[in-house]
mmCIF file of C-alpha atoms in Angstrom:
data_model
loop_
_atom_site.group_PDB
_atom_site.id
_atom_site.type_symbol
_atom_site.label_atom_id
_atom_site.label_comp_id
_atom_site.label_asym_id
_atom_site.label_seq_id
_atom_site.Cartn_x
_atom_site.Cartn_y
_atom_site.Cartn_z
ATOM 1 C CA LEU P 109 0.199 0.141 0.208
ATOM 2 C CA LEU P 110 1.529 3.088 -1.229
ATOM 3 C CA TYR P 111 0.349 6.717 -1.714
ATOM 4 C CA GLY P 112 2.644 9.504 -3.099
ATOM 5 C CA ASN P 113 2.590 13.097 -4.764
ATOM 6 C CA GLN P 114 4.680 15.802 -6.172
ATOM 7 C CA ILE P 115 5.988 18.650 -3.844
ATOM 8 C CA GLY P 116 5.325 22.216 -5.216
ATOM 9 C CA VAL P 117 4.492 23.103 -8.616
ATOM 10 C CA TYR P 118 4.033 21.225 -11.513
ATOM 11 C CA THR P 119 7.374 21.256 -12.246
ATOM 12 C CA SER P 120 9.150 20.391 -9.021
ATOM 13 C CA PRO P 121 11.455 17.659 -9.402
ATOM 14 C CA PHE P 122 10.605 16.317 -5.548
ATOM 15 C CA PHE P 123 8.259 13.871 -4.649
ATOM 16 C CA TYR P 124 7.142 12.074 -1.597
ATOM 17 C CA ARG P 125 5.595 8.898 -0.726
ATOM 18 C CA PHE P 126 4.909 6.776 2.397
ATOM 19 C CA GLY P 127 2.654 3.683 2.671
ATOM 20 C CA LEU P 128 2.270 0.337 4.593
ATOM 21 C CA GLY P 129 4.215 -2.758 4.175
ATOM 22 C CA MET P 130 5.544 -6.366 5.388
ATOM 23 C CA ARG P 131 9.340 -6.974 5.741
ATOM 24 C CA SER P 132 10.395 -10.530 6.514
ATOM 25 C CA ASP P 133 13.869 -11.114 7.401
ATOM 26 C CA LEU P 134 15.486 -14.759 7.074
ATOM 27 C CA TYR P 135 18.762 -15.757 9.318
ATOM 28 C CA THR P 136 20.448 -19.109 8.595
ATOM 29 C CA PRO P 137 23.421 -19.756 10.664
ATOM 30 C CA LYS P 138 26.465 -21.710 9.505
ATOM 31 C CA TYR P 139 25.932 -25.251 8.733
ATOM 32 C CA GLY P 140 25.455 -27.794 11.744
ATOM 33 C CA LEU P 141 24.700 -24.661 13.936
ATOM 34 C CA SER P 142 20.827 -23.906 15.040
ATOM 35 C CA PHE P 143 19.088 -21.221 17.045
ATOM 36 C CA ARG P 144 17.898 -21.959 20.521
ATOM 37 C CA GLN P 145 16.016 -20.159 22.989
ATOM 38 C CA GLU P 146 16.244 -21.147 26.951
ATOM 39 C CA ASN P 147 16.076 -18.987 29.986
ATOM 40 C CA ASN P 148 14.733 -16.045 28.098
ATOM 41 C CA MET P 149 17.981 -15.893 25.684
ATOM 42 C CA LEU P 150 18.270 -16.756 22.325
ATOM 43 C CA PHE P 151 21.599 -18.058 21.035
ATOM 44 C CA ILE P 152 23.327 -20.120 18.240
ATOM 45 C CA GLN P 153 24.242 -23.351 19.173
ATOM 46 C CA GLU P 154 25.613 -26.755 17.785
ATOM 47 C CA PHE P 155 22.235 -29.033 16.787
ATOM 48 C CA ASN P 156 22.459 -32.291 18.688
ATOM 49 C CA ARG P 157 19.212 -34.020 18.174
ATOM 50 C CA GLY P 158 19.609 -35.491 14.964
ATOM 51 C CA ASN P 159 21.104 -34.925 11.330
ATOM 52 C CA LEU P 160 20.058 -31.048 10.679
ATOM 53 C CA LYS P 161 18.664 -30.439 7.096
ATOM 54 C CA LYS P 162 17.662 -26.743 7.632
ATOM 55 C CA SER P 163 17.734 -24.485 10.451
ATOM 56 C CA THR P 164 16.459 -20.895 9.751
ATOM 57 C CA LEU P 165 14.821 -17.775 11.907
ATOM 58 C CA TYR P 166 12.218 -15.816 10.458
ATOM 59 C CA ASN P 167 11.367 -12.088 11.364
ATOM 60 C CA THR P 168 7.950 -10.609 10.389
ATOM 61 C CA TYR P 169 7.457 -6.775 10.542
ATOM 62 C CA LEU P 170 4.701 -4.406 9.391
ATOM 63 C CA THR P 171 6.496 -1.348 8.011
ATOM 64 C CA ILE P 172 5.602 1.942 7.622
ATOM 65 C CA PRO P 173 7.918 3.813 4.778
ATOM 66 C CA ALA P 174 8.227 7.574 4.079
ATOM 67 C CA ASP P 175 10.707 8.381 1.062
ATOM 68 C CA LEU P 176 11.705 11.546 -0.712
ATOM 69 C CA LYS P 177 12.384 11.406 -4.258
ATOM 70 C CA PHE P 178 14.214 13.464 -6.471
ATOM 71 C CA VAL P 179 14.319 13.387 -10.208
ATOM 72 C CA LEU P 180 17.506 14.011 -11.573
ATOM 73 C CA ASN P 181 16.741 14.705 -15.314
ATOM 74 C CA PRO P 182 13.106 15.956 -15.351
ATOM 75 C CA LYS P 183 11.701 15.954 -18.745
ATOM 76 C CA TYR P 184 8.363 17.991 -19.417
ATOM 77 C CA LYS P 185 5.584 18.565 -21.077
ATOM 78 C CA ASP P 186 2.964 21.157 -22.173
ATOM 79 C CA TYR P 187 -0.796 20.617 -21.918
ATOM 80 C CA GLU P 188 -3.432 23.754 -22.274
ATOM 81 C CA GLY P 189 -0.594 25.449 -21.850
ATOM 82 C CA VAL P 190 0.879 24.634 -18.491
ATOM 83 C CA LYS P 191 4.321 22.901 -17.982
ATOM 84 C CA TYR P 192 3.998 19.449 -16.155
ATOM 85 C CA LEU P 193 6.831 17.015 -15.201
ATOM 86 C CA ASP P 194 6.046 14.056 -17.477
ATOM 87 C CA ASN P 195 6.194 11.234 -15.322
ATOM 88 C CA ARG P 196 5.825 8.541 -18.068
ATOM 89 C CA LYS P 197 9.204 9.338 -19.391
ATOM 90 C CA HIS P 198 12.328 7.275 -18.325
ATOM 91 C CA GLN P 199 14.148 9.941 -15.613
ATOM 92 C CA LEU P 200 16.952 9.061 -13.325
ATOM 93 C CA CYS P 201 15.877 9.521 -9.463
ATOM 94 C CA LEU P 202 17.384 9.487 -6.212
ATOM 95 C CA VAL P 203 15.474 8.399 -3.018
ATOM 96 C CA LEU P 204 16.024 9.035 0.523
ATOM 97 C CA GLY P 205 13.956 7.502 3.135
ATOM 98 C CA VAL P 206 13.279 6.419 6.724
ATOM 99 C CA TYR P 207 11.007 3.601 7.732
ATOM 100 C CA GLY P 208 9.612 2.143 11.280
ATOM 101 C CA ALA P 209 8.833 -1.358 11.509
ATOM 102 C CA VAL P 210 6.621 -3.089 14.147
ATOM 103 C CA ARG P 211 7.605 -7.033 14.854
ATOM 104 C CA VAL P 212 4.579 -9.226 14.130
ATOM 105 C CA GLY P 213 6.226 -12.359 14.696
ATOM 106 C CA THR P 214 8.985 -14.550 14.891
ATOM 107 C CA VAL P 215 9.649 -18.083 14.061
ATOM 108 C CA ASN P 216 12.547 -20.706 14.531
ATOM 109 C CA TYR P 217 12.261 -23.503 12.065
ATOM 110 C CA SER P 218 14.073 -26.760 12.439
ATOM 111 C CA LYS P 219 14.089 -29.375 9.944
ATOM 112 C CA TYR P 220 16.268 -32.741 10.369
ATOM 113 C CA SER P 221 15.945 -36.216 10.766
ATOM 114 C CA ASN P 222 17.019 -39.224 13.196
ATOM 115 C CA GLU P 223 17.221 -42.878 13.478
ATOM 116 C CA ASN P 224 13.558 -42.683 14.423
ATOM 117 C CA SER P 225 12.204 -40.389 11.233
ATOM 118 C CA GLY P 226 13.117 -39.340 8.285
ATOM 119 C CA ARG P 227 11.531 -36.147 8.473
ATOM 120 C CA ILE P 228 11.195 -34.135 11.794
ATOM 121 C CA VAL P 229 10.202 -30.130 11.226
ATOM 122 C CA GLU P 230 9.912 -28.000 14.416
ATOM 123 C CA ARG P 231 8.514 -24.548 14.328
ATOM 124 C CA GLU P 232 8.985 -22.738 17.537
ATOM 125 C CA LYS P 233 7.589 -19.197 18.429
ATOM 126 C CA VAL P 234 10.506 -17.016 19.437
ATOM 127 C CA THR P 235 9.639 -14.882 22.664
ATOM 128 C CA HIS P 236 13.147 -13.592 23.413
ATOM 129 C CA GLY P 237 16.064 -11.460 21.852
ATOM 130 C CA VAL P 238 14.218 -9.973 19.162
ATOM 131 C CA ASN P 239 13.428 -5.944 19.418
ATOM 132 C CA ASP P 240 9.684 -5.362 18.839
ATOM 133 C CA PHE P 241 10.134 -2.069 17.074
ATOM 134 C CA ILE P 242 13.023 -1.159 14.342
ATOM 135 C CA VAL P 243 13.745 1.867 12.872
ATOM 136 C CA GLY P 244 16.171 2.535 9.501
ATOM 137 C CA GLY P 245 17.087 4.490 6.480
ATOM 138 C CA LYS P 246 17.474 4.078 2.820
ATOM 139 C CA PHE P 247 18.716 5.198 -0.089
ATOM 140 C CA GLY P 248 18.050 4.099 -3.758
ATOM 141 C CA ILE P 249 18.480 4.995 -7.296
ATOM 142 C CA SER P 250 15.483 4.676 -9.526
ATOM 143 C CA TYR P 251 15.038 4.426 -12.979
ATOM 144 C CA TYR P 252 12.093 3.713 -14.928
ATOM 145 C CA GLY P 253 10.265 2.132 -11.996
ATOM 146 C CA PHE P 254 13.268 0.088 -10.871
ATOM 147 C CA ASN P 255 14.593 0.945 -7.781
ATOM 148 C CA LEU P 256 18.268 -0.108 -6.605
ATOM 149 C CA PHE P 257 18.477 0.474 -2.761
ATOM 150 C CA ILE P 258 20.298 0.096 0.477
ATOM 151 C CA GLN P 259 18.638 0.249 3.624
ATOM 152 C CA LYS P 260 20.007 -0.127 7.016
ATOM 153 C CA ASP P 261 18.499 -0.505 10.523
ATOM 154 C CA PHE P 262 19.522 2.324 13.113
ATOM 155 C CA THR P 263 18.330 0.099 15.570
ATOM 156 C CA PRO P 264 19.531 -3.639 16.095
ATOM 157 C CA ALA P 265 17.061 -6.433 15.194
ATOM 158 C CA PHE P 266 18.339 -8.307 18.421
ATOM 159 C CA ASN P 267 18.251 -7.249 21.823
ATOM 160 C CA ASN P 268 20.479 -7.957 24.925
ATOM 161 C CA ASN P 269 19.323 -11.069 25.180
ATOM 162 C CA ALA P 270 20.221 -12.537 22.039
ATOM 163 C CA LEU P 271 23.672 -13.603 22.476
ATOM 164 C CA LEU P 272 24.639 -12.841 18.571
ATOM 165 C CA LYS P 273 27.739 -11.029 17.233
ATOM 166 C CA LYS P 274 25.738 -9.115 14.539
ATOM 167 C CA LYS P 275 22.547 -7.334 15.271
ATOM 168 C CA TYR P 276 22.390 -4.777 12.739
ATOM 169 C CA GLY P 277 20.163 -5.311 9.466
ATOM 170 C CA LEU P 278 21.514 -4.194 6.172
ATOM 171 C CA GLN P 279 19.481 -4.909 3.067
ATOM 172 C CA ILE P 280 20.139 -4.531 -0.579
ATOM 173 C CA GLY P 281 17.681 -5.104 -2.984
ATOM 174 C CA ILE P 282 15.593 -4.087 -5.973
ATOM 175 C CA GLU P 283 11.761 -2.539 -5.809
ATOM 176 C CA ILE P 284 9.778 -2.393 -8.779
ATOM 177 C CA ALA P 285 7.308 0.372 -8.520
#
């Protein structure tokens, strides 16, 4: 869900947009390790209940982004004597933004086998070690509806109850408008 508009007059190269969206983060520890949750702590430990096939931690957030877009090479058109910025032309843009997110849920997923079964799947709700709110910034370069962006979390995704070394998120991606 996204809303955007032009700032100022019809020839202004500045636009704003804000919206509502979902963000899903996937964390995978090194082979043979899995996420564990004990005594209100979240940590990574060697898996010892069988032959581990897959271990991941899924974080899901409801996000509210706010962006400012600047058109670097504006192209204009005239319509009934008024000059307008033509949004249908191929234009190069810079995008700067901030976002806030509220955690909706976190699930620890483990898939393994042992001597009793060839396939065991466990899904455990994570209640400790993950921050409920995150805030971050975004920088992107956009051309003809494709936005190459970098997002950096200013607050860590994991709190002090998580015994992890890297707690801040960095995302690189492509956004299609």
